[in-house]
Every structure is written in C-alpha cells, then in structure tokens.
Coordinates of C-alpha atoms in Angstrom, one line a residue:
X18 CA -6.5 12.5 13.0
X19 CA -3.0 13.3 14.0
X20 CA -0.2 13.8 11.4
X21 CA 3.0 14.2 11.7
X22 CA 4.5 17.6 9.7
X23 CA 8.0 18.6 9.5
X24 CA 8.4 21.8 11.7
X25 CA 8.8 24.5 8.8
X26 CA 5.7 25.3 6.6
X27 CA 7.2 24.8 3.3
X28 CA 9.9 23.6 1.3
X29 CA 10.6 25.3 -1.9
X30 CA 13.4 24.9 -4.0
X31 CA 14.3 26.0 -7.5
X32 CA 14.8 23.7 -10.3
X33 CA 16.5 25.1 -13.4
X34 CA 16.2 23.2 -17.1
X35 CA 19.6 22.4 -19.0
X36 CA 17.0 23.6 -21.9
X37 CA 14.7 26.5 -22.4
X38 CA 10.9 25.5 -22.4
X39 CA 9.4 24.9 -25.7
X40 CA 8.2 29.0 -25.6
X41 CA 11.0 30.1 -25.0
X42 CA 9.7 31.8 -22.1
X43 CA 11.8 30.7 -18.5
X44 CA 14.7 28.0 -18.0
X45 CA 13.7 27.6 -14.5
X46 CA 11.3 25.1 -13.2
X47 CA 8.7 25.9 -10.6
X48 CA 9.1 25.7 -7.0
X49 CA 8.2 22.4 -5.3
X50 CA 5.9 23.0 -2.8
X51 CA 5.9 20.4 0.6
X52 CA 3.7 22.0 3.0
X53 CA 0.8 20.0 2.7
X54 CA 2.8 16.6 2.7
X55 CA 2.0 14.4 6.3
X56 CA 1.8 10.7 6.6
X57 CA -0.4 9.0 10.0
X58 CA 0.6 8.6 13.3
X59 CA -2.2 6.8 14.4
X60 CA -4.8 4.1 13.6
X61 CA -7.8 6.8 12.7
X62 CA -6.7 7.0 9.0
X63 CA -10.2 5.9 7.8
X64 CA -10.1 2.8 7.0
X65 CA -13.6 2.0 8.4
X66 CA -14.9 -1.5 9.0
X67 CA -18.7 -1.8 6.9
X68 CA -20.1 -5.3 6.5
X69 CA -17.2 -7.1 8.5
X70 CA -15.1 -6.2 5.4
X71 CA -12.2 -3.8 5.7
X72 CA -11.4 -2.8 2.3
X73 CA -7.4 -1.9 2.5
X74 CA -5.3 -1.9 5.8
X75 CA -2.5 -0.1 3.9
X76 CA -2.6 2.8 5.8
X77 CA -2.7 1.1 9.4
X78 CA 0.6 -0.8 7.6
X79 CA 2.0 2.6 7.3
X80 CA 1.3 3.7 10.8
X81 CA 3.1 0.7 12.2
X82 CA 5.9 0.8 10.1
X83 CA 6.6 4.5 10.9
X84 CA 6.7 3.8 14.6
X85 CA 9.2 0.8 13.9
X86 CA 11.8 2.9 11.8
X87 CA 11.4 6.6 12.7
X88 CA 13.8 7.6 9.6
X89 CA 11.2 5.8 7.6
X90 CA 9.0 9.9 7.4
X91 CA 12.2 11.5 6.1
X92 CA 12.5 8.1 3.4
X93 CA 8.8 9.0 2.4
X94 CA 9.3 13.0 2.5
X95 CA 12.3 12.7 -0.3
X96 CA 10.1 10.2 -2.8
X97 CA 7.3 13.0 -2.5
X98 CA 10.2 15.0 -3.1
X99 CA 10.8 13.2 -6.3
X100 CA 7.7 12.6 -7.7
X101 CA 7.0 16.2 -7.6
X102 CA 9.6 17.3 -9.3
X103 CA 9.5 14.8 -11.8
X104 CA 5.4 15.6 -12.4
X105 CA 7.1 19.5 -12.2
X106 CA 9.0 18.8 -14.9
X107 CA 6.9 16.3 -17.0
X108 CA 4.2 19.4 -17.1
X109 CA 6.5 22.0 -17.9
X110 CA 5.8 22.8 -13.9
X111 CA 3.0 21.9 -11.5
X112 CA -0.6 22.1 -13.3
X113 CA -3.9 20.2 -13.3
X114 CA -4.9 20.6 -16.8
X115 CA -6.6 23.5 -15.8
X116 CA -3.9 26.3 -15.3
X117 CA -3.0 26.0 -11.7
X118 CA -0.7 23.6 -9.5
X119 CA -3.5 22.8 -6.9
X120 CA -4.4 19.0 -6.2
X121 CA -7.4 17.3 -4.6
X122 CA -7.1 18.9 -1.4
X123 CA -5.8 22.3 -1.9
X124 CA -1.9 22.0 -2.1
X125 CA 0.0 22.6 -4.6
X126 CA 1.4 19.5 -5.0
X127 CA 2.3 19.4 -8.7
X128 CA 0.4 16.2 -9.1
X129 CA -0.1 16.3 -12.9
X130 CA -3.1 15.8 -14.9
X131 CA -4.8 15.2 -18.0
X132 CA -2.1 14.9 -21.4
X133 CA -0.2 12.2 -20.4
X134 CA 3.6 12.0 -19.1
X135 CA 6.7 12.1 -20.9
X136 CA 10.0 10.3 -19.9
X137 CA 12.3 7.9 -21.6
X138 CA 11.1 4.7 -19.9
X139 CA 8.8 3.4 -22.1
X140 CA 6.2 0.6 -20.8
X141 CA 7.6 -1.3 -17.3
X142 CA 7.4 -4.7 -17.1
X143 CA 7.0 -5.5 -13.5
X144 CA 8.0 -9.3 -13.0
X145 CA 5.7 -10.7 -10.1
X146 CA 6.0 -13.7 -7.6
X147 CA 3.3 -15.2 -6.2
X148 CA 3.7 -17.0 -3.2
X149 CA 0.5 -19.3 -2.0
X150 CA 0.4 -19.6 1.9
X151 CA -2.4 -22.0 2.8
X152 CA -3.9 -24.3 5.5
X153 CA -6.8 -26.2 3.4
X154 CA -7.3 -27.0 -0.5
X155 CA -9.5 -23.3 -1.2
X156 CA -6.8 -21.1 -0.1
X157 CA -4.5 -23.5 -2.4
X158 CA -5.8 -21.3 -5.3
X159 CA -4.9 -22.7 -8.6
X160 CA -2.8 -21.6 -11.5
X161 CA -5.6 -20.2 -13.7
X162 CA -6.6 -18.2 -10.7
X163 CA -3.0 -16.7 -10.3
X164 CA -3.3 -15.9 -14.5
X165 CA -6.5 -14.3 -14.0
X166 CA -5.3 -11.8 -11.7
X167 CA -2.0 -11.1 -13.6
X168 CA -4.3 -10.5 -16.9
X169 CA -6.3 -8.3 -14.7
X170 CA -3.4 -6.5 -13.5
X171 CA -2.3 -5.9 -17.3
X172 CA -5.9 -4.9 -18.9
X173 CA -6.5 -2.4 -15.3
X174 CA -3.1 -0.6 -16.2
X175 CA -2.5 -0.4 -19.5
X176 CA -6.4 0.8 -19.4
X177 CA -8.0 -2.2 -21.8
X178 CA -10.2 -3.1 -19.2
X179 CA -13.9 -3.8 -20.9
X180 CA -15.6 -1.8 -18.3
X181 CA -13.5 1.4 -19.3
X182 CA -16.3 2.5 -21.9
X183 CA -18.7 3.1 -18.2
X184 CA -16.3 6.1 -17.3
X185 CA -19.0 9.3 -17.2
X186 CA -18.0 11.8 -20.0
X187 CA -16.9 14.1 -16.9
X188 CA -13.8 11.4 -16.3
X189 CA -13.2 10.4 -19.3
X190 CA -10.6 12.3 -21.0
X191 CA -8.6 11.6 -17.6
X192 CA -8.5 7.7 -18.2
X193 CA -4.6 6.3 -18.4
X194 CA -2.9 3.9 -19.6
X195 CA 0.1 3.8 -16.9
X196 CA 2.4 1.9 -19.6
X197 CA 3.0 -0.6 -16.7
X198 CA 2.6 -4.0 -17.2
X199 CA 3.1 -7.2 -15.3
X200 CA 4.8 -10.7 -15.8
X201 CA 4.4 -13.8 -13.5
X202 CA 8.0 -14.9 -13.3
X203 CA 7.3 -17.6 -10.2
X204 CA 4.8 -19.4 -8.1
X205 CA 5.8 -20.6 -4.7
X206 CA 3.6 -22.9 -2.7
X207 CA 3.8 -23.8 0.9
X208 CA 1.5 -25.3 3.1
X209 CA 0.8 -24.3 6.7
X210 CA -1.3 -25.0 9.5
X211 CA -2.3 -21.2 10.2
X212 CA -5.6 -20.9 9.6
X213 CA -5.3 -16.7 9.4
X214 CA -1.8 -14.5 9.6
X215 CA -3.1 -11.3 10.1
X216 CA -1.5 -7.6 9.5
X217 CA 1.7 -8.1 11.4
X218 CA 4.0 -9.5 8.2
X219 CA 4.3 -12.6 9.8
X220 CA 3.6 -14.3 6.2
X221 CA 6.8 -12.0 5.5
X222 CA 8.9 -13.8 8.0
X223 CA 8.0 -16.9 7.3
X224 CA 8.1 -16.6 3.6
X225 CA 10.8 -13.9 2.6
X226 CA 10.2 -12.0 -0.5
X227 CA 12.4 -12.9 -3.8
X228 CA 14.9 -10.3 -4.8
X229 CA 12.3 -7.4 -3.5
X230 CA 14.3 -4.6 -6.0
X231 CA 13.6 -6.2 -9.1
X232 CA 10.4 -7.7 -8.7
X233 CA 6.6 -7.4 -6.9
X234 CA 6.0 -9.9 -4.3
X235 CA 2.4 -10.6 -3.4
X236 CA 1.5 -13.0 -0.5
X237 CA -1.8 -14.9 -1.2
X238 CA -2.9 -16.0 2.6
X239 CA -6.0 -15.9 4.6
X240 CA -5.2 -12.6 6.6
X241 CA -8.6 -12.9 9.0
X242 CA -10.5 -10.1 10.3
X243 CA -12.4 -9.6 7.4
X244 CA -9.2 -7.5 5.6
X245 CA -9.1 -8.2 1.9
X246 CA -5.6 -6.9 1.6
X247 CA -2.6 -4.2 2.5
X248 CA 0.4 -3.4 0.9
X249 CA 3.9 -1.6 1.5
X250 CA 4.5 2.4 0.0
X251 CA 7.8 2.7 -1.6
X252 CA 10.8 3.2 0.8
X253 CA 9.5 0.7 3.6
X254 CA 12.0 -2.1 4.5
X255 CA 13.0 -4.3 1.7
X256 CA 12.1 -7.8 3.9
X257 CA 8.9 -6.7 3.5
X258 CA 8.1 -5.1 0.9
X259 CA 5.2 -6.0 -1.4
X260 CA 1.4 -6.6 -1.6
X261 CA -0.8 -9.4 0.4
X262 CA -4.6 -10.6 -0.7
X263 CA -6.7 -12.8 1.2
X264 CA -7.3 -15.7 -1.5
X265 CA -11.0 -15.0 -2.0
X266 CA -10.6 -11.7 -3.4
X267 CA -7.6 -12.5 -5.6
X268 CA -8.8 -12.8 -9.4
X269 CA -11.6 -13.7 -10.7
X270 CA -12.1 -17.1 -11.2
X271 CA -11.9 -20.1 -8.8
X272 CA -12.2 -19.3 -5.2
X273 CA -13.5 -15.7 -5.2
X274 CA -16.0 -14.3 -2.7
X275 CA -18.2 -11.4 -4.4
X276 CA -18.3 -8.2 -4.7
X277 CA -14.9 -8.3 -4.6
X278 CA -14.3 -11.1 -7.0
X279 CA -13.2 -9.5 -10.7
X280 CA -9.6 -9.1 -9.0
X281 CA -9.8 -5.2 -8.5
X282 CA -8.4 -6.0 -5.1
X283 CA -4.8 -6.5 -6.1
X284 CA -5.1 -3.1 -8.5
X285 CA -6.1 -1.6 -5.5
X286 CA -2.7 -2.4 -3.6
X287 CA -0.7 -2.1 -6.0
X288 CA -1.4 1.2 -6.8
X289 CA -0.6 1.8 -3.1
X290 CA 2.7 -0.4 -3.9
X291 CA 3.7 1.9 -6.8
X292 CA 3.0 5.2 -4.5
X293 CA -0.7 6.1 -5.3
X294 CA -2.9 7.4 -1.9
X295 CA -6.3 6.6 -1.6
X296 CA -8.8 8.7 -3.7
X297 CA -9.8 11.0 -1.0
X298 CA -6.8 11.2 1.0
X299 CA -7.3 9.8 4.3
X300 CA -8.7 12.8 5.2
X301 CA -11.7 15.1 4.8
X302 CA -12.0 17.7 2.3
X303 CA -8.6 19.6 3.5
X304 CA -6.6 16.4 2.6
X305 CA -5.0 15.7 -0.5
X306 CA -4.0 12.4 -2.5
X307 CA -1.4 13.9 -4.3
X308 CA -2.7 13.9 -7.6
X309 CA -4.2 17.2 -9.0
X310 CA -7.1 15.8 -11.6
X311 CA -8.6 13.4 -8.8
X312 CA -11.7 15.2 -7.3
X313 CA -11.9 16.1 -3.6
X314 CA -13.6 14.1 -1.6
X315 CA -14.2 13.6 2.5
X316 CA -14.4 9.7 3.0
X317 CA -14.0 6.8 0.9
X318 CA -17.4 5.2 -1.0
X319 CA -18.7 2.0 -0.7
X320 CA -21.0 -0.5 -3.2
X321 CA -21.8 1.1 -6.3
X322 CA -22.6 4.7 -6.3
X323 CA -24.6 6.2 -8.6
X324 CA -23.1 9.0 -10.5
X325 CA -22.5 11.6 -9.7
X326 CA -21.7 11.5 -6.1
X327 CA -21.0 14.7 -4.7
X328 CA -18.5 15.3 -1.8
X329 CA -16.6 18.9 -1.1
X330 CA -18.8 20.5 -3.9
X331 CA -17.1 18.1 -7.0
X332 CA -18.5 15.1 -8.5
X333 CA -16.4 12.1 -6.8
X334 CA -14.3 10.0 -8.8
X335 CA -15.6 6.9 -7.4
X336 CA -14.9 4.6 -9.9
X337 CA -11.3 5.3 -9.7
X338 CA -9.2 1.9 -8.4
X339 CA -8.1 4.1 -5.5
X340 CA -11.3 3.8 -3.6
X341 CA -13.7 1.4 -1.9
X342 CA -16.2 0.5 -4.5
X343 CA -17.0 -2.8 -5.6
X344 CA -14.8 -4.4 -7.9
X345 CA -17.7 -4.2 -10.7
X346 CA -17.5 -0.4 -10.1
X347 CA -14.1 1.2 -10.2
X348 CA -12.4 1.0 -13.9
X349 CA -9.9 3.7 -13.9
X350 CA -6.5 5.5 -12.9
X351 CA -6.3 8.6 -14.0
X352 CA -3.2 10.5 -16.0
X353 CA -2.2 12.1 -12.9
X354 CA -1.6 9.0 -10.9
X355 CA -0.3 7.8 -14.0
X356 CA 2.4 10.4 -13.6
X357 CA 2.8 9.9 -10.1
X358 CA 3.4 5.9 -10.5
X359 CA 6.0 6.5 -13.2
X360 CA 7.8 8.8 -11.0
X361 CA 9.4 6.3 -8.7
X362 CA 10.6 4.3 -11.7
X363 CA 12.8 7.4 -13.0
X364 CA 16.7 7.2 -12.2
X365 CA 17.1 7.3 -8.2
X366 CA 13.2 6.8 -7.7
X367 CA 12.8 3.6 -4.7
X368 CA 11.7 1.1 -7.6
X369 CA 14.1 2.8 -10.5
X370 CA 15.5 -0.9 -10.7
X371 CA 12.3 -2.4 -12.3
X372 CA 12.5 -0.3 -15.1
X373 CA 15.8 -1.1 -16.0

C-alpha cells in the first residue's frame, strides 16, 4: 500500500503554555511529532469486499478526492497538526494513559487516552439534514426511520447506548461519552428515477448540501455495489462534504436489512466525518489510527468476534464503532477518539463553526 509522506521524517515544534502545568514542573508543551502521518494514494486501503457487502468506502472517497485537489494532503496534514496539539495540550502532553505518547501503531502521535478531555466547549449540538433520494416506495424511508437513527446517533455518542454494559472489563474504563449530540433540523425528499448512484457524489450534485459549515448532511440513496456507506474527512470540499447510507442500513426500524440494521452504520461514518480513522489503521500492525488507547490491530474484523481477538500481540478492540463488526457488536468510542473528535471543533479546527 502506497502512501504518500512529506519528504522530511519529522515535524516537531515547540509549544509553550501562557501557564505553568499544575506541578509546577515545565511551561513548555511537548513536541508534536508528524512522522508517522500518511493518507492513501491508491485503492488497496483495505476496504475488502466479504459477503457482497463492503462495509465503508470512506477511504477509496479519500483517495479520489486527493487526486482531484492535490492541496487537499497539505489541508489534512495541518488538522492532524491541530488535533495533536490540542490532545498535547488537553493531556498535559502526548500520553496513552500509560506514561508514554505512543498510539496504536507505534507513533507518537499524542492521541490521548483514558481521563477524559478538557476544553471550554461543552456538549455540541450537531444540527443534521437528511436528504431522501429515492426511485421506489422502500428507499422513501419514513420519518420514524430518520428519528430512529438520530436517537441512535445521540445514545452511540454521548455513550447511553444499552449495549455499553457488554464492553469486556479490559475496555471498559476507555468507554466515552464524546459530549456530541445531534439534532434533525430538516428533511428533504426528492424522487428520482436512478435506481443506484454509486461512490462518485453524484447524489452531491444533484442534491447540494445545506449550509455544509454549520450543519451534517447525510444523503440516504441506494449507492449499489453492495456499499453500505462512505463519508467525507474534515477539510474535503465543502459541496461535498458530509455522510451517505444506502437506506437499508440507516436506523433501525422500517426498511433495514440485517446485520447491519440497529443504525451503527451512520456512527460508523460519522466518526470518519468528525476525523476518527478506522480502528486498525488501514494498515497492518505498523499503521496507526491516531488514537493512543485503541489496540493495534492488522486488518479490520467482521461478524461478531469472540473476545478476545488477538492481532499484533493485544486484544483487539473490536467492538469499537470504528470497525467492521455487525451493528449488534460494536458499542463503543473510546476517550481518545473522544479527544480527537473534539479537536476539530476548537477555535480554527475545519468544523469550529458547529460548536459555536
């Protein structure tokens, strides 16, 4: 898998506090550390057909995208940028919990972990269009199937979800509550003879997104080749940003298609919407999501695993929303993607104007 890498190794720069730590012991803020950042420059990024079903085409999105804006790395580069230093400086420095700056895959990415983050922000109400593309009266998904995902949404961020209490005791301590929430402001319906729009954004062009800086726009459209949904990272063009779910996999009642059918879908993209990576990185053991209390891992699980999985000589974190599980099996984000979502809310982050 090829990835694109600026030419220097590493980027470290010196942050210095306008107050001393709580010890007393440094103003300066550790270095921020980008060697190990890359995004993909081709299609092998792992998102692996099983059953006919491809799980996420996020990262195939991503590819596309960067060959269509080449300053779109650079855009991507400085919110990594951001994020770790904000995690840097929510920590007290870079840290998993466990007394060293090293994330899932080696780096020292200053990914955060376990205790939570501190800013100013308070919970985010993210205020969400829907907009209902469809050819026949299934994919016209009703009202209290658009409510069912939005309640999903909430209970899957704020951690109220029911199935929380299956987290093994390893995991546990690490479950979040991202204090990000979700509102459906609007629900746009038009009908249209496509019978499948694929991965293109055509459903984009037809049907622009609403004010794209202020609120989340998800497409709900048959996408076709067996793709249950993709989304947009932060700093990707604004006339397409947002998330799109095939209808069958979008909530939990109505027209769902198990095992994807308790709306875990939609968490999944929008994690990738508010800047989370998949669980095990797109890559094998050497790659990193970005978060420092997510194990490694070397490939993305499927069904329900039994726990505990073991990958790169850790437990996995399969139930984590970040990977391919069935929706009856992943029930968590954990406090350092928690910290790495809030980043890009903080003053200059790409979605800072949600939180205001």
């Amino acid at each position: 898998m090829k990835k694109m890498m600026l030419s220097f190794a590493a980027l470290a720069l010196i942050f210095t506090s306008c107050e001393s730590e709580p010890n007393g012991t440094s103003q300066e803020q550790n270095q921020i550390d980008m060697s190990d950042f890359f995004v993909h420059t081709d299609s092998d990024n792992g998102e692996n057909e099983r059953n006919g079903i491809v799980a996420c085409h996020t990262m195939t999105n991503l590819n596309r995208l960067l060959e269509e804006d080449p300053k779109l790395y650079q855009k991507m580069y400085d919110i990594e940028y951001q994020s770790r230093a904000f995690a840097a400086n929510a920590k007290g420095g870079p840290g998993n919990g466990n007394g060293n700056g090293n994330g899932n895959g080696g780096g020292n990415t200053g990914g955060g972990g376990g205790g939570g983050t501190t800013d100013n922000l308070g919970v985010i109400t993210i205020p969400v269009y829907v907009h209902v593309i469809y050819s026949n009266s299934q994919q016209n998904i009703s009202s209290t199937q658009i409510n069912s995902q939005i309640s999903v949404l909430n209970q899957d961020f704020r951690g109220t979800n029911n199935d929380a209490n299956q987290v093994p005791n390893e995991f546990a301590g690490l479950v979040a509550d991202s204090e990000i929430q979700f509102s459906l402001a609007g629900t746009f319906r038009y009908p249209d003879s496509r019978s499948s729009w694929g991965t293109n954004d055509a459903m984009k062009a037809a049907y622009p997104p609403i004010t794209p800086d202020t609120h989340l726009n998800i497409w709900v459209c048959n996408i076709g080749g067996g793709i249950l949904g993709y989304a947009q990272f932060p700093g990707g063009p604004s006339a397409t940003d947002g998330v799109v779910v095939s209808p069958q996999y979008f909530g939990n009642t109505g027209y769902v298609a198990a095992p994807f059918d308790e709306g875990r879908t939609t968490t999944h993209e929008v994690g990738h919407y508010l800047n989370l990576r998949h669980i095990w990185g797109d890559g094998r053991c050497n790659r990193d999501d970005y978060v420092a209390d997510t194990p490694t891992s070397d490939g993305p699980n499927y069904g329900c695993p039994s726990y505990p999985t073991v990958n790169c000589r850790s437990n996995d974190m399969t139930m984590n929303y970040m990977d391919y599980v069935d929706d009856a099996c992943m029930y968590m984000f954990s406090e350092g993607q928690k910290t790495r979502m809030r980043s890009i809310f903080q003053s200059g982050g790409p979605r800072a104007a949600m939180a205001n």
